[in-house]
Short mmCIF file of C-alpha atoms (C1' of nucleotides) and ligand atoms in Angstrom, two decimals:
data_model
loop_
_atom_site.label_atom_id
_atom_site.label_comp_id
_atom_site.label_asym_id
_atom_site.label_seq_id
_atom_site.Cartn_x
_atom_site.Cartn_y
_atom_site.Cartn_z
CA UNK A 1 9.00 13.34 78.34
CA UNK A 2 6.89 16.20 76.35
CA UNK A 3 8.82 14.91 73.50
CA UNK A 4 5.93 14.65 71.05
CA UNK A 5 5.56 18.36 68.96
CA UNK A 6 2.08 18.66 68.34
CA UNK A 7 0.42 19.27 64.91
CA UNK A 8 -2.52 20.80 63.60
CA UNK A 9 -5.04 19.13 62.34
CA UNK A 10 -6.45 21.58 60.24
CA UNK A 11 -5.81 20.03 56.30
CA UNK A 12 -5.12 22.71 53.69
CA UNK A 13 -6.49 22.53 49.93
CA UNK A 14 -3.59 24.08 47.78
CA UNK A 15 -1.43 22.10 46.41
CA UNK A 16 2.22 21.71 47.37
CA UNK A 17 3.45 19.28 44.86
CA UNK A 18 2.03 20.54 42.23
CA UNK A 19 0.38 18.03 41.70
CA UNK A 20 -3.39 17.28 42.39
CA UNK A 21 -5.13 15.32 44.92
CA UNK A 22 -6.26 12.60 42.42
CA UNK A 23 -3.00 12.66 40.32
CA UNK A 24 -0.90 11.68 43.61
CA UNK A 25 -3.50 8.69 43.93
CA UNK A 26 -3.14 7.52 40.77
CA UNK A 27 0.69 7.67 40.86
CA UNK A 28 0.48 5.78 43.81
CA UNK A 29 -1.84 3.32 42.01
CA UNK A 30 0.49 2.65 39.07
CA UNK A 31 3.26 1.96 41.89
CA UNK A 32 1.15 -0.59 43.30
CA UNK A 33 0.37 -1.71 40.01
CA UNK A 34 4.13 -2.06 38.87
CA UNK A 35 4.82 -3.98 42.24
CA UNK A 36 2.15 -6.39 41.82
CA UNK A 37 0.53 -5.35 44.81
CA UNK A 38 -3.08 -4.43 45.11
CA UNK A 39 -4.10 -0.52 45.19
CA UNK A 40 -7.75 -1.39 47.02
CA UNK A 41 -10.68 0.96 47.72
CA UNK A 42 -9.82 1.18 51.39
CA UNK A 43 -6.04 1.67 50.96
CA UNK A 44 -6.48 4.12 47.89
CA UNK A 45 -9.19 5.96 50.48
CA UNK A 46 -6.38 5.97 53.34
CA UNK A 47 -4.04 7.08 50.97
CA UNK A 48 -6.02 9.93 49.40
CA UNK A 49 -7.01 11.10 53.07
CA UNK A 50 -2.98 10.96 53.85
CA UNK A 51 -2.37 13.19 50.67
CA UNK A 52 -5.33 15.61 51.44
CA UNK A 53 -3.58 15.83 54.76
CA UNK A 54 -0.73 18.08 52.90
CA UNK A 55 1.31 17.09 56.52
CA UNK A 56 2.30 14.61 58.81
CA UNK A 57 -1.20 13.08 59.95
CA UNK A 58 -2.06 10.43 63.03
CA UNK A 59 -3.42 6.98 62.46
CA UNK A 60 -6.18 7.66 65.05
CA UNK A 61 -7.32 11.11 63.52
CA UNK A 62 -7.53 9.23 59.77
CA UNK A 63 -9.21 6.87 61.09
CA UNK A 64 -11.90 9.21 62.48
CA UNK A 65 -11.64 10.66 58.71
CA UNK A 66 -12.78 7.47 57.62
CA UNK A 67 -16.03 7.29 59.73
CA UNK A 68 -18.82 7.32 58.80
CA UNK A 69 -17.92 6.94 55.34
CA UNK A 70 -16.71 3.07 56.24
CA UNK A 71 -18.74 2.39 59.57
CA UNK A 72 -16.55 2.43 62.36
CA UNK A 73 -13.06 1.15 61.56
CA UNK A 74 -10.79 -0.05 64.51
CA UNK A 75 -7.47 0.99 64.85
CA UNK A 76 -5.71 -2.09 62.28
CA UNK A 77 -7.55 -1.03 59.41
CA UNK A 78 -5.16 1.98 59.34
CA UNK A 79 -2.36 0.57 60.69
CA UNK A 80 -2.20 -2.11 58.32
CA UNK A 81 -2.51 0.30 55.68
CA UNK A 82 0.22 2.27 56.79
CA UNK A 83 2.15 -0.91 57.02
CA UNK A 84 1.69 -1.19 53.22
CA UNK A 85 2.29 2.01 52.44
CA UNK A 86 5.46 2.19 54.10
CA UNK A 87 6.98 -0.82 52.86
CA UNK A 88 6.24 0.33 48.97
CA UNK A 89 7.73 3.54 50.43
CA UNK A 90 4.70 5.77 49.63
CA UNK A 91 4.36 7.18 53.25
CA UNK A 92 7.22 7.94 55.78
CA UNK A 93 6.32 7.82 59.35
CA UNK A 94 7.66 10.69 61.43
CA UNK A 95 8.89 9.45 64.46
CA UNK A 96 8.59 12.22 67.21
CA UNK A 97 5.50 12.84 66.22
CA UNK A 98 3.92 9.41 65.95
CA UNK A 99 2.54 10.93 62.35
CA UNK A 100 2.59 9.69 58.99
CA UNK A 101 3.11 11.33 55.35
CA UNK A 102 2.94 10.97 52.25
CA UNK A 103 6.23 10.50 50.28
CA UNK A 104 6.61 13.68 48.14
CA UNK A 105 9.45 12.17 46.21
CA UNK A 106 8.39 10.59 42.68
CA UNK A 107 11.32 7.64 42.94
CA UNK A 108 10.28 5.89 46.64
CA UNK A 109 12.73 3.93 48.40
CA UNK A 110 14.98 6.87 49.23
CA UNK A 111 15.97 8.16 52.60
CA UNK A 112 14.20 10.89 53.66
CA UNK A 113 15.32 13.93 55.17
CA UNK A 114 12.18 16.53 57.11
CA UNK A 115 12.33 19.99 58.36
CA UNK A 116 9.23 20.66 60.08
CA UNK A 117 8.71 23.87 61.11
CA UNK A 118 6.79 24.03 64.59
CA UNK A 119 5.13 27.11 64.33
CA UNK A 120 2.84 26.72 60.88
CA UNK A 121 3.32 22.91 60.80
CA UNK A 122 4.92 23.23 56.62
CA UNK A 123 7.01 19.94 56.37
CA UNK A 124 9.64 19.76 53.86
CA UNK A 125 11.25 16.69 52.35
CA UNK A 126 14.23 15.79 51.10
CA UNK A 127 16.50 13.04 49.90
CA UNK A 128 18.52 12.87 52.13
CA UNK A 129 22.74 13.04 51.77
CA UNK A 130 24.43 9.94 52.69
CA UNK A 131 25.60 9.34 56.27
CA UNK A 132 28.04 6.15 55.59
CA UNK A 133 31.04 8.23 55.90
CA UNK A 134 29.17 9.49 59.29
CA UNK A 135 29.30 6.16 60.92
CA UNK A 136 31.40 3.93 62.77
CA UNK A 137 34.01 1.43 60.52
CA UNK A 138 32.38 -1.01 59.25
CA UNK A 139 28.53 0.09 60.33
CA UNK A 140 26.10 -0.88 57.48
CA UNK A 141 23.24 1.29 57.29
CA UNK A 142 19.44 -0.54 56.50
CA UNK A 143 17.45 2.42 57.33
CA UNK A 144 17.54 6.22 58.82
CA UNK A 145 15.61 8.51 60.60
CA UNK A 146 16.42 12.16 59.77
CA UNK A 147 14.16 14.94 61.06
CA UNK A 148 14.35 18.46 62.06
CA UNK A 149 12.43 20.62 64.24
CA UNK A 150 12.73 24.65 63.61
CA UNK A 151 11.29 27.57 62.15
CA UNK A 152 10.73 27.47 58.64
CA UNK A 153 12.12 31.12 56.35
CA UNK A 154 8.71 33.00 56.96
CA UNK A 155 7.99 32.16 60.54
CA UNK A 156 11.75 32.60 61.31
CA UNK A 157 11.30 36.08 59.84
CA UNK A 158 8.19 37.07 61.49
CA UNK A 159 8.52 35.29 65.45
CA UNK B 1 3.28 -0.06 61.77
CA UNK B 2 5.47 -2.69 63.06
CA UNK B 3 8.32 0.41 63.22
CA UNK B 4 8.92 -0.16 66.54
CA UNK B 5 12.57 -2.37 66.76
CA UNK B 6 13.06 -4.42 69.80
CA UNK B 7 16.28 -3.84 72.27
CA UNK B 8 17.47 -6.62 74.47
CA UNK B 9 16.83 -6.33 78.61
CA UNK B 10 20.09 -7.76 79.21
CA UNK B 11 22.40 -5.17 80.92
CA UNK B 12 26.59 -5.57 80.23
CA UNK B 13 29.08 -5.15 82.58
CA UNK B 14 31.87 -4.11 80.37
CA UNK B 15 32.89 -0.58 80.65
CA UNK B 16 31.84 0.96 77.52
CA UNK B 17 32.61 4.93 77.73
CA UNK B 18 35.93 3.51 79.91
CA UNK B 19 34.18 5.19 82.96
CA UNK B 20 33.20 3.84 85.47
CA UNK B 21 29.37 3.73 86.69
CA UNK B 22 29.80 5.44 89.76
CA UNK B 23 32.35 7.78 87.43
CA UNK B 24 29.50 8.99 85.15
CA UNK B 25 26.92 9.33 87.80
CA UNK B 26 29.23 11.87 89.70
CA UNK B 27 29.73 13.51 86.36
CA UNK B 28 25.99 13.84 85.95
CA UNK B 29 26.15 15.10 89.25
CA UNK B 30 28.34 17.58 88.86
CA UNK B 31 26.81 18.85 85.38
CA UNK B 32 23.58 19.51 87.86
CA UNK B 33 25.28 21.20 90.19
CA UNK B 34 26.78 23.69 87.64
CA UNK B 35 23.51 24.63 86.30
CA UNK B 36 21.90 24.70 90.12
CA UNK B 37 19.80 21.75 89.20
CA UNK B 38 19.23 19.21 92.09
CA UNK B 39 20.71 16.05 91.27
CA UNK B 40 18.12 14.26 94.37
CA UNK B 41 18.61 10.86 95.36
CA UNK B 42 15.52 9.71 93.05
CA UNK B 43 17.36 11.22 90.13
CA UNK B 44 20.59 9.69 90.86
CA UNK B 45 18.96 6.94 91.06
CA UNK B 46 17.35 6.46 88.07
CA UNK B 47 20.24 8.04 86.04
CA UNK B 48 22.59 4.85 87.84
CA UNK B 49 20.09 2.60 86.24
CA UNK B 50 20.12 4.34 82.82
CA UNK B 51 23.89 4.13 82.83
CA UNK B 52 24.27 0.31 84.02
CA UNK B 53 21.63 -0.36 81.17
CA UNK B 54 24.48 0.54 78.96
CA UNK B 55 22.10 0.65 76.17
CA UNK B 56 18.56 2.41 74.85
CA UNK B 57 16.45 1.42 78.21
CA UNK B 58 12.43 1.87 78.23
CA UNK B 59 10.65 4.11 80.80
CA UNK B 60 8.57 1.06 82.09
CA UNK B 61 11.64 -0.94 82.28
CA UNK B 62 13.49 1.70 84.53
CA UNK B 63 10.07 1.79 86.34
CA UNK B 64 10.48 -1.69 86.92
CA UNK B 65 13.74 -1.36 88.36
CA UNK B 66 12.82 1.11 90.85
CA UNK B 67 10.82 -1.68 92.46
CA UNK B 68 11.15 -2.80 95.21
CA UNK B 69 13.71 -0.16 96.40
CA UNK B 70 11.37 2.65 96.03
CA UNK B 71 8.08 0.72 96.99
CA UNK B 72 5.46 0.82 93.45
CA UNK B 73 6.87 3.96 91.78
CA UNK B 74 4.13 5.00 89.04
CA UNK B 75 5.25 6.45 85.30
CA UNK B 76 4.96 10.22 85.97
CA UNK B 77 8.38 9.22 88.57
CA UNK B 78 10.16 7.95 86.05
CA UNK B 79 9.01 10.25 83.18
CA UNK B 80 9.87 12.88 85.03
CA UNK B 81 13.43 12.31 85.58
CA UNK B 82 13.24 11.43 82.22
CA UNK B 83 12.50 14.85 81.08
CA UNK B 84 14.91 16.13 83.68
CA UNK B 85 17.87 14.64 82.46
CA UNK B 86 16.96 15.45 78.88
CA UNK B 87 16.80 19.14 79.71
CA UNK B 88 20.01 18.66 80.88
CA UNK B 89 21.05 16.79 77.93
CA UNK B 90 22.69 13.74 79.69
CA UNK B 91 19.97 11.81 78.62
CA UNK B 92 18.58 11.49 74.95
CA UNK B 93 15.56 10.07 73.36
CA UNK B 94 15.67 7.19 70.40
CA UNK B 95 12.66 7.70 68.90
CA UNK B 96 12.50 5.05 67.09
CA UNK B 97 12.67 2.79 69.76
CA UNK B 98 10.98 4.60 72.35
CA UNK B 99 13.82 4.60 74.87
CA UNK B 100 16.38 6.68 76.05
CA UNK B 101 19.92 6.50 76.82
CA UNK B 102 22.58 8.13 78.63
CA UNK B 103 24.86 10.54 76.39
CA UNK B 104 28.13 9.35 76.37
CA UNK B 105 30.14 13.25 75.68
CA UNK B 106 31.08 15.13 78.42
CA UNK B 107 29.70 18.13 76.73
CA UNK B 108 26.05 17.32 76.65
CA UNK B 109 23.74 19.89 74.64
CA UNK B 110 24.87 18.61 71.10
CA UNK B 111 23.26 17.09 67.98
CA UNK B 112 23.46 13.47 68.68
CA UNK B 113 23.38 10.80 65.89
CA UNK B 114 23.20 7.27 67.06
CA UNK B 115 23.91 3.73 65.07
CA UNK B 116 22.02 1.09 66.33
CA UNK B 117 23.36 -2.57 65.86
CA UNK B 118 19.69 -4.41 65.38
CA UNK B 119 21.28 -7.56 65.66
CA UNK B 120 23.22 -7.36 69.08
CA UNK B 121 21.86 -3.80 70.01
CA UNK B 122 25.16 -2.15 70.18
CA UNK B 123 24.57 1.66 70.25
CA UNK B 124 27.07 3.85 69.48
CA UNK B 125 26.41 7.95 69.90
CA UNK B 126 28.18 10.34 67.82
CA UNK B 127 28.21 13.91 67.56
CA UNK B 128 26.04 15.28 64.14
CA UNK B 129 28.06 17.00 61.52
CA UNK B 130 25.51 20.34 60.83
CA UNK B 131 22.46 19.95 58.72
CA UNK B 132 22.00 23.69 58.09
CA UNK B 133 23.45 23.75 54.40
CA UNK B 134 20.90 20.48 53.53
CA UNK B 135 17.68 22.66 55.07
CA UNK B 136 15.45 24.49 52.81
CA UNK B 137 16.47 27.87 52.15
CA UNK B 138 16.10 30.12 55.22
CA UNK B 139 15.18 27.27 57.65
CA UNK B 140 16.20 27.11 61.31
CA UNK B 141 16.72 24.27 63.29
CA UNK B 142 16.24 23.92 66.60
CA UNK B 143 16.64 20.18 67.60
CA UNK B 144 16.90 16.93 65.04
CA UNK B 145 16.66 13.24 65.44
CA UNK B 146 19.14 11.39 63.42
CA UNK B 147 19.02 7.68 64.05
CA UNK B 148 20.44 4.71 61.63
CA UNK B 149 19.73 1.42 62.41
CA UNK B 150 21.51 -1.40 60.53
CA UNK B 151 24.74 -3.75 61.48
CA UNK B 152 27.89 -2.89 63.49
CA UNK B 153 31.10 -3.91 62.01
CA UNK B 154 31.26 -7.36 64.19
CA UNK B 155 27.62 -8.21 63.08
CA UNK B 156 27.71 -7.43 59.44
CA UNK B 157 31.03 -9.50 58.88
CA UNK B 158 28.93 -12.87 61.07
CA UNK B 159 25.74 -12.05 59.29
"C1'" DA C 1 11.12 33.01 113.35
"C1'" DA C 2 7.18 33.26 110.27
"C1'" DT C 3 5.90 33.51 105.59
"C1'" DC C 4 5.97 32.58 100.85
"C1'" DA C 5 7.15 30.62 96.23
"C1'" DA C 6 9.11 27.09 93.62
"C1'" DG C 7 10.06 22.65 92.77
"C1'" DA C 8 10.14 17.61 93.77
"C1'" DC C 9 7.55 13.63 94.50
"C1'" DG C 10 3.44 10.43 95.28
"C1'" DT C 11 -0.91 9.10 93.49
"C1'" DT C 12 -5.10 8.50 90.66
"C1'" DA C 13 -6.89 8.54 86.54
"C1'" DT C 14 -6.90 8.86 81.76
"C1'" DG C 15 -5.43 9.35 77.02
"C1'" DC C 16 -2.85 8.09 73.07
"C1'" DT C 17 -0.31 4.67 70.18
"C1'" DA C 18 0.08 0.06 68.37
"C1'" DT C 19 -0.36 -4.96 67.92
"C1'" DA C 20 -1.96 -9.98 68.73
"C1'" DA C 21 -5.07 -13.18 67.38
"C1'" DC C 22 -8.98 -15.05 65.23
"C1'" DA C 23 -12.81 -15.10 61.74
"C1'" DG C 24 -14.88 -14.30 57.30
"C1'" DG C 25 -14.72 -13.21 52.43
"C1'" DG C 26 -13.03 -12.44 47.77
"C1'" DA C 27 -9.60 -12.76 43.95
"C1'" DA C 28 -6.39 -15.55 41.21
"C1'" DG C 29 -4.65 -19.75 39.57
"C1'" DG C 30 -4.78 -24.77 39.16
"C1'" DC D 1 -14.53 -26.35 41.58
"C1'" DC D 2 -11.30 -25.84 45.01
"C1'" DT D 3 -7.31 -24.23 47.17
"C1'" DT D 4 -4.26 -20.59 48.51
"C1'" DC D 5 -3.19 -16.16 49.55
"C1'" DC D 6 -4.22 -11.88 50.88
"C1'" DC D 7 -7.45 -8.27 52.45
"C1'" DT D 8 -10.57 -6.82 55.86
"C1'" DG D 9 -13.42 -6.83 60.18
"C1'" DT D 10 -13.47 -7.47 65.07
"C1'" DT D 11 -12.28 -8.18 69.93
"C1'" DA D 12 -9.11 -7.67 73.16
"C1'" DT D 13 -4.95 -6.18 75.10
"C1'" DA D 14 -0.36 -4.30 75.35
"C1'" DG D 15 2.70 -0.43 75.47
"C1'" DC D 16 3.81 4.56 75.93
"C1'" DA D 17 2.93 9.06 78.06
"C1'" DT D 18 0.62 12.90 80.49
"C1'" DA D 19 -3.07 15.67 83.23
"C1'" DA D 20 -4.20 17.05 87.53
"C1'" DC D 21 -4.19 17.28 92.38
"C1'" DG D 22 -2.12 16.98 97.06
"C1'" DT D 23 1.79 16.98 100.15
"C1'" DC D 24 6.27 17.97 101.54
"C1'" DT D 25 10.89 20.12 101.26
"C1'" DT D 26 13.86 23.71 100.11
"C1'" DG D 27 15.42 28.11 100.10
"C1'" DA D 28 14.58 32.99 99.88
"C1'" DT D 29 12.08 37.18 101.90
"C1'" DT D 30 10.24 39.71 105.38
ZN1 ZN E 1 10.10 10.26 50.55
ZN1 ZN E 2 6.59 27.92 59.49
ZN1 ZN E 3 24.91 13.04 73.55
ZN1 ZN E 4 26.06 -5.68 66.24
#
DNA sequence: AATCAAGACGTTATGCTATAACAGGGAAGG
DNA sequence: CCTTCCCTGTTATAGCATAACGTCTTGATT
């Protein structure tokens, strides 16, 4: 189907939040923390390797990251992680690109909104707007998938 | 990641667009012929069974059903109508569910935005309002995926 | 008619994505 | 101490998609 974009998998070390490395960790600890659910070494690992990512990332190239640091992990080690992550809303999972990413909101639990450009691979989130008045009476929405696929301002300008 | 929702095998018989199945395949056909595309017997084929599915079908699934008529058809066969029909836009991805479906407007080549019962699989395609204004500044989209999954009206009011 | 280029299809093989199922270990609470 | 729950490791397999090559048909060009 040639449906999947590709990304890069080249990570990049300034900081798009504004916010470091290790204070996105330890926001996502206190989360944990406030949820009564356990912030490990392995998942705060897998979640600092997701942040360092600064973009959507694939469960088979984090875990790679994680060897040899943690011997060879199989492929559930990450996916349960991600499992976790994405149920405290802390990571979104892009669908058409079987990726994952950090949640760049400070509130989790929203519906998010991407615009990833395809040329430099920049991924921007948003909340996204409701779509309730977009569906069909009487259609209760649990959960959305909202992403775009483009050319962000400077690669727009310069193609 | 357990994001994968499940869709029912079981095909319906009641005519959901109001046309008929032999109806939309000549439409299809006709679409092709417009654009000098060959709508082959293999493609009409496949595209009858996407239509009769009447519903988000799988790729192995239509493989499936191309068996026995059409001897032990392997996935590039099916795939490749796949990506065919998408070019064409009479067929669209869910990416969420890893299927694909038959678009249901006669002018294909729009934003679709789908609502997808999860409790009796009911999907109903509508045509996205713009998501220009909501991009970042300067931003240019080329193609989105907008999916919501919840409860139809019938299926939230049994629940 | 002979030639050529493009596209459609069959086939083999492989790669990528994700989960099922079972076993062991450690933390928290009684 | 002992039980319960959850976290992690491990093996195996399921599910989704494409690369690459060969053959044949189609349709245009010479
Ligand atoms: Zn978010
Ligand atoms: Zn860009
Ligand atoms: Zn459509
Ligand atoms: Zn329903």
């Amino acid at each position: 189907m040639n449906h999947i974009r590709t990304i890069s998998a080249t990570p990049c070390e300034h900081d798009h939040s504004g916010k470091s490395v290790s204070e996105q960790v330890n926001a996502a600890r206190k989360i944990c923390e406030q949820q009564d659910e356990r912030f490990t070494p392995l998942r705060a690992h897998i979640y600092e390797l997701i942040v360092r990512a600064d973009g959507p990332i694939k469960a088979y190239d984090l875990l790679e990251q994680l060897r040899p640091d943690r011997g060879s992990p199989k492929p559930p080690t990450v996916y349960r992680a991600l499992d976790f992550f994405a149920r405290l809303g802390l990571v979104h999972r892009v669908e058409a690109l079987n990726a994952y990413i950090a949640c760049d909101h400070t509130h989790p639990g929203h519906v998010a909104e991407f615009f990833i450009c395809e040329r430099c691979d920049e991924v921007k989130e948003t909340h996204a707007h409701s779509h309730e008045n977009c569906a069909p009476n009487g259609f209760v929405i649990s959960s959305s998938v909202i992403e775009h696929y483009g050319l962000c301002e400077t690669c727009a300008l310069t193609a």
